[in-house]
Amino acid sequence: MATATLTAPATRDEGLIQELGYDDHFHEHHHGDKYQSNFISHYIFSMDHKMIAKQFLITGMIWAIIGGLMSLVFRMQLGFPEESIAWLKPVLGKWIAVSSDGVGSLTQDFYYALVTMHGTILVFFVLTAGLSGTFSNLLIPLMIGARDMASPLLNMLSYWFFFISGMIMFSSLFLSTGPFAGGWVAYPPLSALPQAMDGSGAGMTLWTISLVMFVVSVLLGGINYITTVLNLRTKGMSMWRLPLPIWAFFVTAILGLLSFPVLVSAFFLMMLDRGIGTSFYLSEIFIGGQALDHVGGSPILYQHLFWFLGHPEVYIIILPAMGIVSEVLSVHARKPIFGYKAMVFSILAIGFLSFIVWAHHMFMSGVNPFISNFFVVFTLIIAVPSAVKVFNWIATLYGGNIRFNPASLFGIGFVSMFISGGLTGIWLGNSTLDIQLHDTYFVVAHFHIVMGVAAFFGMYAGVYHWFPKMYGRFMNETLGKFHFWGTLIGAYCVFWPMHYIGMAGVPRRYYSFDAFDAFSHFAELNKFITIAAIITFGFQLLFVLNFFYSIWKGRKLTTPNPYNANTLEWTTPIETGHGNWPGKLPTVQRWAYDYGKDGREFISQVEPVSEDESPAH
């Protein structure tokens, strides 16, 4: 039987763990890492949470590149409608229409298919699975002092359901009728009638099956995350000693568990409408002058069911980024997080309020004005805990000895994006103003900045910060700073002008504005946005290059705690095996944010509170 070999501790933290830690006899029962010795069980069907995190991250990165390329193609159509893109015909085939004089343009159906796929891929596959799947898996066991997730098998299945979901979605791109083209929100009747348009047939069916598989992945992961946080915290790790990322992942998992099943119910009713002629979402529909036998349904029912997921989904995306940024800013400002309990309560408040604001997406759907007032009030109220978090991030940075590395820069950039994108939400949350702005580019600008770009900034902060923990090497800092400045400036150049054209009434989701003289003077601005988008995407490829180069060639990690951080993941060995700690589990003695206390730069969570110290946490 294998036993943990006790050697002289290499660091102070290791010595404290050997002296005060909790012995759970893990390595006696699991025989070390022998059962993970072959390639397939280690890299493909791994049950180690750290490897599964890498799988989520790299899969999410691949999807981000695909979704980003799609956006560039339809941006070229919007920015340069008079220019030929016939050079894309070898790739896109019949979806590029070439006129008699050789000018190639995107077909209208495929334009809408690209917009639909772009939204679906980025919202679900990248910013939900790629962000939450990566960092919940990586950090929950490491930060709470657990050997692994509560169920490593469910954890592995969670990734593979996500992978299968992605493959089904990807296969829909190759259908002769094209992928689903009714928008990422899939409103009926375009989604509920297979004959509505080309993409509404097999493309919509595959889209629905793919997202049902995705929901299974989310539920398997969420159950695991919640159970692990509640049951597997190490000795001394009370809930009020949890680092803020764990609170964020915990609440995110609860949101997913409560909201995603509602989406499946919406899809189930839709498949009945599509397949056996029911009328849950359809009533008095005419196609080509022919009345269909659908009476009594309401497409508004689908909107209620979709947005009951859709608004918690916004926070499923942004809460993990908020938690990551809270940790990164505190570590690199060398200061305790300002208002820890206020941060926790604001996460809980956001989680609760996210379930009672969904109809602010539906002010234009004819809902009762009295009901609209209810949702306006709670939409404005949910801004309060968000503002608390912004204030606390700024207060954490204020007066700090800030290390301006890529992780902290993206953390600061996240705060900037969240403020500028969140402020426009106050306009859109007002039902009177929303009537003017709802179907314009103002909405595109708002949600891309506050939910899309801000979440990406949180993800980048986390990747740069915990890359040494994942791969034992550092990413290139100079390339990281180029990536930050290019992305920050580029994202604002893409989305800030959209506010102005939105206020001028330019509608979103339009393939072409040639028929509208009123919008012709925005052509140059559209060109500017497209050029900025192409350049910004180029900076993301710089990140991808830096990421994969650094896995094998980056500067090696030489100390287990390179940032002088307090949390438990930095008490594990540089090469962290399955089980995370080679011997005993660490015993937690204090909260996670003792920076700059009693003349000391940092105090690890495993260090006991001394007699002359105030045991505040």
Coordinates of C-alpha atoms in Angstrom, one line a residue:
M1 CA 0.0 0.0 0.0
A2 CA 1.4 3.4 -1.0
T3 CA 2.0 5.9 1.7
A4 CA 2.8 9.6 1.6
T5 CA 6.5 10.1 2.0
L6 CA 7.4 12.8 4.5
T7 CA 10.3 14.9 3.4
A8 CA 11.7 18.2 4.7
P9 CA 9.2 21.0 3.8
A10 CA 10.4 23.1 0.9
T11 CA 8.4 26.1 2.0
R12 CA 6.9 27.6 5.1
D13 CA 3.4 26.7 4.0
E14 CA 4.4 23.1 3.4
G15 CA 5.8 23.0 6.9
L16 CA 2.6 24.4 8.4
I17 CA 0.5 21.8 6.4
Q18 CA 2.7 19.0 7.7
E19 CA 2.5 20.3 11.2
L20 CA -1.2 21.4 11.4
G21 CA -2.8 19.7 8.4
Y22 CA -5.6 17.2 8.3
D23 CA -4.6 13.6 7.3
D24 CA -7.4 12.0 5.2
H25 CA -5.2 9.0 4.2
F26 CA -6.0 9.8 0.5
H27 CA -2.8 8.4 -1.0
E28 CA -3.1 5.2 1.1
H29 CA -6.5 4.5 -0.4
H30 CA -5.8 5.7 -4.0
H31 CA -2.3 4.4 -4.5
G32 CA -0.9 7.7 -5.7
D33 CA -1.4 8.5 -9.4
K34 CA -0.9 5.0 -10.8
Y35 CA -4.5 4.7 -12.1
Q36 CA -3.9 7.7 -14.3
S37 CA -0.8 6.4 -16.0
N38 CA -2.0 6.0 -19.6
F39 CA -2.5 8.8 -22.2
I40 CA -6.3 8.3 -22.7
S41 CA -7.2 8.3 -19.0
H42 CA -4.9 11.2 -18.3
Y43 CA -5.6 13.6 -21.2
I44 CA -8.9 12.5 -22.7
F45 CA -11.2 10.8 -20.2
S46 CA -9.5 12.4 -17.2
M47 CA -11.3 12.6 -13.8
D48 CA -8.8 15.1 -12.5
H49 CA -10.5 18.5 -12.1
K50 CA -7.3 20.3 -13.2
M51 CA -7.2 18.5 -16.5
I52 CA -10.9 18.9 -17.1
A53 CA -10.5 22.6 -16.5
K54 CA -7.9 22.7 -19.3
Q55 CA -10.2 20.8 -21.6
F56 CA -13.0 23.3 -21.0
L57 CA -10.6 26.2 -21.5
I58 CA -9.0 25.0 -24.8
T59 CA -12.4 23.9 -26.2
G60 CA -13.8 27.3 -25.3
M61 CA -10.9 29.0 -27.0
I62 CA -11.5 27.0 -30.2
W63 CA -15.2 28.0 -30.1
A64 CA -14.3 31.6 -29.5
I65 CA -12.1 31.7 -32.6
I66 CA -15.0 30.1 -34.7
G67 CA -17.6 32.6 -33.3
G68 CA -15.2 35.5 -33.7
L69 CA -14.6 34.6 -37.4
M70 CA -18.3 34.4 -38.0
S71 CA -18.7 38.0 -36.6
L72 CA -16.0 39.3 -38.9
V73 CA -17.7 37.8 -42.0
F74 CA -21.1 39.5 -41.3
R75 CA -19.3 42.7 -40.2
M76 CA -17.6 42.8 -43.6
Q77 CA -21.1 42.6 -45.2
L78 CA -22.3 45.4 -43.0
G79 CA -19.2 47.6 -43.3
F80 CA -18.4 47.1 -46.9
P81 CA -21.7 46.1 -48.7
E82 CA -20.4 47.3 -52.0
E83 CA -17.1 45.4 -51.9
S84 CA -16.9 41.9 -53.3
I85 CA -16.2 39.0 -50.9
A86 CA -16.1 36.4 -53.7
W87 CA -12.7 35.3 -52.3
L88 CA -14.7 33.6 -49.5
K89 CA -16.6 31.4 -51.9
P90 CA -14.0 28.5 -51.7
V91 CA -14.8 28.4 -47.9
L92 CA -18.5 29.3 -47.8
G93 CA -19.6 27.8 -51.1
K94 CA -23.2 28.6 -52.1
W95 CA -23.6 31.0 -49.2
I96 CA -21.6 33.6 -51.2
A97 CA -23.8 34.9 -54.1
V98 CA -21.7 36.0 -57.0
S99 CA -23.5 38.4 -59.5
S100 CA -23.0 38.4 -63.2
D101 CA -20.2 41.1 -63.0
G102 CA -18.3 38.9 -60.5
V103 CA -19.2 40.8 -57.2
G104 CA -19.7 38.3 -54.3
S105 CA -21.9 39.1 -51.3
L106 CA -23.2 37.1 -48.4
T107 CA -26.7 35.6 -49.0
Q108 CA -29.3 37.0 -46.7
D109 CA -30.2 33.6 -45.2
F110 CA -26.6 32.9 -44.3
Y111 CA -26.1 36.4 -42.8
Y112 CA -28.8 35.6 -40.3
A113 CA -27.4 32.1 -39.8
L114 CA -24.0 33.6 -38.9
V115 CA -25.5 36.1 -36.5
T116 CA -27.5 33.2 -34.9
M117 CA -24.5 30.9 -34.6
H118 CA -22.2 33.8 -33.4
G119 CA -24.6 34.6 -30.5
T120 CA -25.2 30.9 -29.5
I121 CA -21.5 30.0 -29.6
L122 CA -20.3 33.0 -27.6
V123 CA -23.1 33.0 -25.0
F124 CA -23.2 29.3 -24.3
F125 CA -20.0 27.6 -25.5
V126 CA -17.5 30.3 -24.7
L127 CA -18.8 32.6 -21.9
T128 CA -20.7 29.9 -20.0
A129 CA -18.7 26.6 -20.5
G130 CA -15.4 28.2 -21.3
L131 CA -15.4 30.6 -18.4
S132 CA -17.4 28.9 -15.6
G133 CA -16.4 25.4 -16.7
T134 CA -12.7 26.3 -16.6
F135 CA -12.4 28.2 -13.4
S136 CA -15.0 26.4 -11.3
N137 CA -13.2 23.1 -12.1
L138 CA -9.7 24.5 -11.6
L139 CA -10.3 26.5 -8.5
I140 CA -13.1 25.1 -6.3
P141 CA -11.1 22.0 -5.1
L142 CA -7.8 23.9 -4.9
M143 CA -9.2 27.0 -3.0
I144 CA -11.4 25.1 -0.5
G145 CA -8.7 22.4 0.2
A146 CA -10.3 19.4 -1.4
R147 CA -8.7 16.5 -3.2
D148 CA -11.0 16.8 -6.2
M149 CA -14.7 17.4 -7.0
A150 CA -17.4 15.5 -5.1
S151 CA -17.9 13.3 -8.2
P152 CA -15.0 13.1 -10.6
L153 CA -17.1 10.9 -12.9
L154 CA -19.9 13.5 -13.2
N155 CA -17.2 16.1 -13.8
M156 CA -15.8 14.2 -16.7
L157 CA -19.3 13.6 -18.1
S158 CA -20.0 17.3 -17.8
Y159 CA -17.1 18.1 -20.2
W160 CA -18.0 15.3 -22.7
F161 CA -21.7 16.4 -22.8
F162 CA -20.4 19.9 -23.6
F163 CA -18.1 18.4 -26.3
I164 CA -20.9 16.4 -27.9
S165 CA -23.2 19.5 -27.8
G166 CA -20.5 21.4 -29.7
M167 CA -20.0 18.7 -32.3
I168 CA -23.8 18.6 -33.0
M169 CA -23.9 22.4 -33.3
F170 CA -20.8 22.3 -35.6
S171 CA -22.3 19.7 -37.8
S172 CA -25.3 21.9 -38.5
L173 CA -23.0 24.3 -40.4
F174 CA -22.7 21.7 -43.1
L175 CA -26.4 21.1 -43.8
S176 CA -27.5 21.8 -47.4
T177 CA -30.3 24.1 -45.9
G178 CA -27.8 25.7 -43.6
P179 CA -27.7 26.1 -39.8
F180 CA -30.5 27.7 -37.8
A181 CA -31.0 31.3 -38.8
G182 CA -33.8 32.6 -36.5
G183 CA -31.6 34.4 -34.0
W184 CA -29.8 33.0 -30.9
V185 CA -33.0 33.6 -28.8
A186 CA -34.9 31.4 -31.3
Y187 CA -38.2 33.2 -31.1
P188 CA -41.3 31.6 -32.7
P189 CA -42.6 31.4 -35.4
L190 CA -39.2 31.2 -37.2
S191 CA -38.1 28.5 -34.8
A192 CA -41.4 26.7 -34.3
L193 CA -42.2 26.2 -38.0
P194 CA -39.8 24.0 -40.0
Q195 CA -41.1 25.5 -43.2
A196 CA -40.6 29.1 -42.1
M197 CA -37.1 29.4 -43.7
D198 CA -34.3 27.1 -44.8
G199 CA -32.5 27.2 -41.5
S200 CA -35.7 26.5 -39.6
G201 CA -35.7 22.8 -40.7
A202 CA -32.9 20.4 -39.8
G203 CA -30.7 23.3 -38.7
M204 CA -33.2 24.2 -35.9
T205 CA -33.5 20.6 -34.9
L206 CA -29.8 20.2 -34.4
W207 CA -29.5 23.5 -32.7
T208 CA -32.2 22.4 -30.1
I209 CA -30.6 19.0 -29.6
S210 CA -27.2 20.6 -29.1
L211 CA -28.5 23.0 -26.5
V212 CA -30.3 20.3 -24.6
M213 CA -27.0 18.4 -24.4
F214 CA -25.4 21.6 -23.2
V215 CA -28.0 21.9 -20.4
V216 CA -27.2 18.4 -19.3
S217 CA -23.5 19.4 -19.1
V218 CA -24.4 22.5 -17.1
L219 CA -26.6 20.6 -14.6
L220 CA -23.9 17.8 -14.1
G221 CA -21.3 20.5 -13.5
G222 CA -23.5 22.6 -11.3
I223 CA -24.6 19.8 -9.0
N224 CA -20.9 18.9 -8.6
Y225 CA -19.8 22.4 -7.8
I226 CA -22.5 23.0 -5.2
T227 CA -21.9 19.6 -3.5
T228 CA -18.2 20.2 -3.4
V229 CA -18.4 23.6 -1.9
L230 CA -20.9 22.5 0.8
N231 CA -19.3 19.2 1.7
L232 CA -15.6 19.1 0.9
R233 CA -14.2 22.2 2.5
T234 CA -11.1 21.4 4.4
K235 CA -10.8 21.8 8.2
G236 CA -11.2 25.5 9.2
M237 CA -12.6 26.6 5.9
S238 CA -15.9 28.1 7.0
M239 CA -18.1 29.8 4.4
W240 CA -17.0 33.2 5.6
R241 CA -13.4 32.2 4.9
L242 CA -14.0 31.3 1.3
P243 CA -12.2 33.3 -1.3
L244 CA -14.6 35.4 -3.4
P245 CA -14.2 33.4 -6.6
I246 CA -15.7 30.3 -4.8
W247 CA -18.7 32.3 -3.7
A248 CA -19.2 33.5 -7.3
F249 CA -18.9 29.9 -8.7
F250 CA -21.2 28.6 -6.0
V251 CA -24.0 31.1 -6.7
T252 CA -23.5 30.7 -10.5
A253 CA -24.0 26.9 -10.2
I254 CA -27.2 27.5 -8.2
L255 CA -28.5 29.9 -10.9
G256 CA -27.7 27.4 -13.6
L257 CA -29.4 24.6 -11.7
L258 CA -32.6 26.6 -11.3
S259 CA -32.9 28.3 -14.7
F260 CA -31.5 26.0 -17.4
P261 CA -34.3 23.3 -17.0
V262 CA -36.8 26.0 -17.9
L263 CA -35.1 26.4 -21.2
V264 CA -35.4 22.7 -21.8
S265 CA -39.2 22.9 -21.1
A266 CA -39.4 25.7 -23.6
F267 CA -37.6 23.5 -26.2
F268 CA -39.9 20.5 -25.4
L269 CA -43.0 22.5 -26.2
M270 CA -41.4 23.9 -29.3
M271 CA -40.5 20.4 -30.6
L272 CA -44.2 19.5 -30.0
D273 CA -45.3 22.5 -32.1
R274 CA -42.7 21.5 -34.8
G275 CA -43.3 17.8 -34.8
I276 CA -46.9 16.9 -34.0
G277 CA -48.9 20.1 -34.7
T278 CA -49.6 21.5 -31.3
S279 CA -50.1 25.2 -30.8
F280 CA -48.2 26.3 -27.7
Y281 CA -46.4 29.1 -29.4
L282 CA -48.4 29.5 -32.7
S283 CA -51.7 31.1 -33.6
E284 CA -53.2 32.4 -36.8
I285 CA -50.1 31.9 -38.9
F286 CA -50.0 32.5 -42.6
I287 CA -47.2 31.3 -44.9
G288 CA -47.3 32.2 -48.6
G289 CA -51.0 33.3 -48.2
Q290 CA -51.9 29.9 -46.8
A291 CA -53.4 29.7 -43.3
L292 CA -51.9 27.1 -41.1
D293 CA -53.9 25.0 -38.6
H294 CA -52.5 26.6 -35.5
V295 CA -54.8 28.5 -33.2
G296 CA -54.6 29.5 -29.5
G297 CA -50.9 29.6 -28.9
S298 CA -48.7 32.6 -28.0
P299 CA -45.1 33.3 -28.9
I300 CA -45.0 35.4 -25.8
L301 CA -45.1 32.2 -23.7
Y302 CA -41.8 31.2 -25.3
Q303 CA -40.3 34.6 -24.5
H304 CA -41.2 34.3 -20.9
L305 CA -39.7 30.8 -20.7
F306 CA -36.6 31.7 -22.6
W307 CA -35.8 34.9 -20.7
F308 CA -36.5 33.2 -17.3
L309 CA -33.3 31.4 -18.3
G310 CA -31.9 34.3 -20.3
H311 CA -31.5 36.9 -17.6
P312 CA -30.0 34.6 -15.0
E313 CA -27.7 33.5 -17.9
V314 CA -26.3 37.0 -18.0
Y315 CA -25.2 36.6 -14.4
I316 CA -24.1 33.0 -15.0
I317 CA -21.7 34.6 -17.4
I318 CA -20.6 37.7 -15.4
L319 CA -20.6 36.4 -11.8
P320 CA -17.5 34.1 -12.3
A321 CA -15.7 37.0 -14.0
M322 CA -16.6 39.2 -11.0
G323 CA -15.2 36.6 -8.5
I324 CA -12.0 36.2 -10.5
V325 CA -11.5 39.9 -10.8
S326 CA -12.0 40.4 -7.0
E327 CA -9.2 37.9 -6.3
V328 CA -6.8 39.2 -9.0
L329 CA -7.2 42.8 -8.0
S330 CA -6.7 42.1 -4.3
V331 CA -3.6 39.9 -4.9
H332 CA -2.0 42.4 -7.3
A333 CA -2.9 45.6 -5.4
R334 CA -1.4 43.9 -2.3
K335 CA -4.4 45.0 -0.2
P336 CA -7.3 43.1 1.4
I337 CA -10.5 43.1 -0.7
F338 CA -12.5 46.1 0.4
G339 CA -15.8 45.0 2.1
Y340 CA -15.6 41.2 1.9
K341 CA -19.0 40.6 3.4
A342 CA -20.6 43.3 1.3
M343 CA -19.1 41.6 -1.8
V344 CA -20.6 38.2 -0.7
F345 CA -24.0 39.7 0.0
S346 CA -24.0 41.5 -3.3
I347 CA -23.3 38.2 -5.1
L348 CA -26.3 36.7 -3.2
A349 CA -28.5 39.7 -4.0
I350 CA -27.6 39.6 -7.7
G351 CA -28.3 35.9 -7.8
F352 CA -31.8 36.4 -6.2
L353 CA -32.8 39.5 -8.2
S354 CA -31.7 37.9 -11.5
F355 CA -34.8 35.7 -11.4
I356 CA -37.3 38.6 -11.1
V357 CA -36.1 40.9 -13.9
W358 CA -36.5 38.7 -17.0
A359 CA -39.4 40.7 -18.6
H360 CA -37.2 43.8 -19.1
H361 CA -36.2 42.0 -22.4
M362 CA -39.9 42.0 -23.4
F363 CA -41.1 45.6 -23.0
M364 CA -41.8 45.7 -26.8
S365 CA -43.8 42.5 -26.8
G366 CA -47.0 44.0 -25.6
V367 CA -46.8 43.1 -21.9
N368 CA -49.1 44.9 -19.5
P369 CA -47.6 48.4 -18.6
F370 CA -48.3 47.7 -14.9
I371 CA -46.2 44.5 -15.1
S372 CA -43.5 46.5 -16.9
N373 CA -43.3 48.8 -14.0
F374 CA -42.6 45.9 -11.6
F375 CA -39.7 44.8 -13.8
V376 CA -38.4 48.3 -14.3
V377 CA -38.2 48.8 -10.5
F378 CA -36.3 45.5 -9.9
T379 CA -34.0 46.1 -12.9
L380 CA -33.0 49.4 -11.3
I381 CA -32.6 47.7 -7.9
I382 CA -30.3 45.0 -9.3
A383 CA -27.9 47.9 -10.2
V384 CA -27.3 48.5 -6.5
P385 CA -25.4 45.3 -5.6
S386 CA -23.5 45.7 -8.9
A387 CA -22.6 49.3 -7.9
V388 CA -21.5 48.0 -4.5
K389 CA -19.0 45.7 -6.2
V390 CA -17.7 48.4 -8.5
F391 CA -17.2 50.7 -5.5
N392 CA -15.3 48.0 -3.6
W393 CA -13.1 47.1 -6.6
I394 CA -12.1 50.8 -6.9
A395 CA -11.6 51.1 -3.1
T396 CA -9.4 47.9 -3.2
L397 CA -7.2 49.5 -5.9
Y398 CA -7.1 52.9 -4.2
G399 CA -3.8 53.4 -2.4
G400 CA -2.6 49.9 -3.4
N401 CA 0.9 48.9 -4.4
I402 CA -0.4 47.7 -7.8
R403 CA 1.5 45.3 -10.0
F404 CA 0.6 46.2 -13.5
N405 CA 0.9 42.8 -15.1
P406 CA -1.6 41.4 -17.7
A407 CA -3.8 39.8 -15.1
S408 CA -4.3 43.0 -13.1
L409 CA -4.6 45.1 -16.2
F410 CA -7.4 42.9 -17.5
G411 CA -9.0 43.1 -14.0
I412 CA -8.9 46.9 -14.1
G413 CA -10.2 46.7 -17.7
F414 CA -13.1 44.6 -16.5
V415 CA -14.1 47.3 -14.0
S416 CA -14.0 49.9 -16.8
M417 CA -16.1 47.7 -19.2
F418 CA -18.6 46.8 -16.5
I419 CA -19.1 50.5 -15.6
S420 CA -19.5 51.8 -19.1
G421 CA -21.6 48.8 -20.2
G422 CA -23.7 48.8 -17.1
L423 CA -24.6 52.5 -17.2
T424 CA -26.4 52.0 -20.5
G425 CA -28.5 49.3 -18.9
I426 CA -30.1 52.0 -16.8
W427 CA -31.5 53.5 -20.0
L428 CA -32.6 50.2 -21.4
G429 CA -34.2 49.1 -18.1
N430 CA -36.6 52.1 -18.3
S431 CA -39.6 50.8 -20.3
T432 CA -40.4 54.2 -21.8
L433 CA -36.9 54.7 -23.2
D434 CA -36.6 51.1 -24.3
I435 CA -39.4 51.6 -26.8
Q436 CA -37.1 53.8 -28.8
L437 CA -33.9 51.9 -28.2
H438 CA -34.8 48.2 -28.0
D439 CA -34.5 47.2 -31.6
T440 CA -31.4 49.4 -32.3
Y441 CA -27.7 49.1 -32.2
F442 CA -27.8 50.7 -28.7
V443 CA -28.8 47.3 -27.3
V444 CA -26.0 45.5 -29.3
A445 CA -23.5 47.9 -27.8
H446 CA -24.9 47.6 -24.2
F447 CA -24.9 43.8 -23.9
H448 CA -21.6 43.2 -25.8
I449 CA -19.7 45.6 -23.5
V450 CA -21.3 44.6 -20.2
M451 CA -21.8 40.9 -20.8
G452 CA -19.4 40.0 -23.7
V453 CA -16.3 42.1 -23.5
A454 CA -16.4 42.4 -19.7
A455 CA -16.7 38.6 -19.3
F456 CA -13.8 38.1 -21.7
F457 CA -11.7 40.5 -19.6
G458 CA -12.5 38.5 -16.5
M459 CA -11.6 35.3 -18.3
Y460 CA -8.3 36.8 -19.5
A461 CA -7.4 38.0 -16.0
G462 CA -8.0 34.5 -14.7
V463 CA -6.0 32.8 -17.5
Y464 CA -3.0 35.1 -17.1
H465 CA -3.2 34.8 -13.2
W466 CA -3.6 31.1 -12.9
F467 CA -1.7 29.9 -16.0
P468 CA 1.4 29.1 -13.8
K469 CA -0.9 26.9 -11.6
M470 CA -2.3 25.1 -14.7
Y471 CA 0.9 24.6 -16.7
G472 CA 3.9 25.4 -14.4
R473 CA 5.0 28.2 -16.6
F474 CA 4.3 31.9 -17.1
M475 CA 2.7 33.5 -20.2
N476 CA 4.8 36.2 -21.9
E477 CA 4.1 39.4 -20.0
T478 CA 5.0 41.8 -22.9
L479 CA 2.7 40.0 -25.3
G480 CA 0.1 40.0 -22.6
K481 CA 0.3 43.8 -22.3
F482 CA 0.0 44.3 -26.1
H483 CA -3.0 42.0 -25.9
F484 CA -4.6 44.1 -23.2
W485 CA -4.2 47.5 -24.8
G486 CA -5.2 46.3 -28.2
T487 CA -8.3 44.6 -26.8
L488 CA -9.3 47.5 -24.5
I489 CA -9.0 50.2 -27.2
G490 CA -10.3 47.9 -30.0
A491 CA -13.4 46.9 -28.0
Y492 CA -14.3 50.5 -27.3
C493 CA -13.8 51.4 -30.9
V494 CA -16.1 48.6 -32.0
F495 CA -19.0 49.1 -29.5
W496 CA -18.9 52.7 -28.4
P497 CA -20.0 54.1 -31.9
M498 CA -22.9 51.6 -31.8
H499 CA -24.5 53.7 -29.0
Y500 CA -24.7 56.7 -31.3
I501 CA -26.1 55.0 -34.3
G502 CA -28.5 53.2 -32.0
M503 CA -29.7 56.5 -30.6
A504 CA -30.2 57.7 -34.1
G505 CA -32.5 54.7 -34.7
V506 CA -30.4 52.4 -36.8
P507 CA -32.0 49.0 -36.4
R508 CA -30.1 45.8 -35.4
R509 CA -30.4 42.5 -37.2
Y510 CA -30.7 44.2 -40.6
Y511 CA -28.7 42.6 -43.5
S512 CA -28.4 45.8 -45.5
F513 CA -29.3 49.5 -45.1
D514 CA -29.3 50.3 -48.8
A515 CA -33.0 50.9 -48.8
F516 CA -32.9 53.5 -46.1
D517 CA -31.6 56.9 -47.1
A518 CA -31.9 58.0 -43.4
F519 CA -29.1 55.7 -42.4
S520 CA -26.7 56.2 -45.4
H521 CA -24.6 58.8 -43.6
F522 CA -23.6 56.1 -41.0
A523 CA -21.8 54.1 -43.7
E524 CA -18.4 55.5 -42.8
L525 CA -19.0 54.7 -39.1
N526 CA -20.0 51.1 -40.1
K527 CA -16.7 50.8 -42.0
F528 CA -14.8 52.1 -38.9
I529 CA -16.5 49.5 -36.6
T530 CA -15.7 46.7 -39.1
I531 CA -12.0 47.6 -39.4
A532 CA -11.8 48.0 -35.6
A533 CA -13.4 44.5 -35.2
I534 CA -10.8 42.9 -37.5
I535 CA -7.9 44.5 -35.7
T536 CA -9.3 43.6 -32.3
F537 CA -9.7 39.9 -33.4
G538 CA -6.1 40.0 -34.5
F539 CA -5.1 40.8 -30.9
Q540 CA -7.0 37.8 -29.7
L541 CA -4.9 35.6 -32.0
L542 CA -1.9 37.1 -30.3
F543 CA -3.3 35.8 -27.0
V544 CA -3.8 32.3 -28.5
L545 CA -0.2 32.3 -29.8
N546 CA 1.1 33.4 -26.4
F547 CA -1.0 30.8 -24.6
F548 CA 0.1 27.8 -26.6
Y549 CA 3.7 28.9 -26.9
S550 CA 3.9 29.4 -23.2
I551 CA 2.6 25.9 -22.4
W552 CA 5.9 24.5 -23.7
K553 CA 8.3 27.5 -23.9
G554 CA 7.2 29.9 -21.2
R555 CA 9.3 30.9 -18.3
K556 CA 9.3 28.1 -15.7
L557 CA 7.6 28.4 -12.4
T558 CA 10.4 28.1 -9.7
T559 CA 8.4 28.7 -6.5
P560 CA 4.9 27.4 -5.6
N561 CA 3.6 30.9 -4.7
P562 CA 4.9 33.3 -7.3
Y563 CA 2.5 36.1 -6.4
N564 CA 2.9 35.9 -2.6
A565 CA -0.8 35.2 -2.4
N566 CA -2.8 33.8 0.6
T567 CA -5.1 31.3 -0.9
L568 CA -4.7 27.5 -0.7
E569 CA -4.0 26.8 -4.4
W570 CA -0.6 28.3 -4.0
T571 CA 0.3 25.9 -1.1
T572 CA 0.3 22.9 -3.5
P573 CA 3.5 21.7 -5.2
I574 CA 4.6 23.2 -8.5
E575 CA 3.8 20.0 -10.3
T576 CA 0.4 19.3 -8.7
G577 CA -0.6 15.6 -8.9
H578 CA -4.0 14.0 -8.6
G579 CA -5.2 14.8 -5.0
N580 CA -3.5 18.2 -5.1
W581 CA -1.5 17.9 -1.8
P582 CA 1.1 15.1 -1.5
G583 CA 0.4 14.5 2.2
K584 CA -2.0 16.1 4.6
L585 CA -4.7 18.5 3.6
P586 CA -4.1 22.1 4.7
T587 CA -6.0 23.4 7.8
V588 CA -7.3 26.9 7.3
Q589 CA -6.6 29.4 10.1
R590 CA -7.8 32.7 8.7
W591 CA -9.6 34.4 5.8
A592 CA -8.1 34.8 2.4
Y593 CA -7.2 38.5 2.3
D594 CA -4.6 39.3 5.0
Y595 CA -2.4 41.5 2.8
G596 CA -0.3 44.3 4.3
K597 CA -1.2 43.3 7.9
D598 CA 1.1 44.0 10.9
G599 CA 3.9 45.1 8.6
R600 CA 3.8 41.8 6.6
E601 CA 3.1 41.8 2.9
F602 CA 0.9 38.7 3.0
I603 CA -0.1 36.0 5.4
S604 CA -1.2 32.6 4.0
Q605 CA -4.5 31.0 5.0
V606 CA -2.6 28.1 6.6
E607 CA -0.8 30.3 9.1
P608 CA -2.3 30.3 12.6
V609 CA -3.5 33.6 14.1
S610 CA -1.0 34.8 16.6
E611 CA -2.0 35.9 20.1
D612 CA -1.4 39.6 19.4
E613 CA -3.5 39.5 16.2
S614 CA -7.2 40.3 16.0
P615 CA -9.0 37.1 14.7
A616 CA -11.5 39.1 12.7
H617 CA -12.2 36.4 10.2

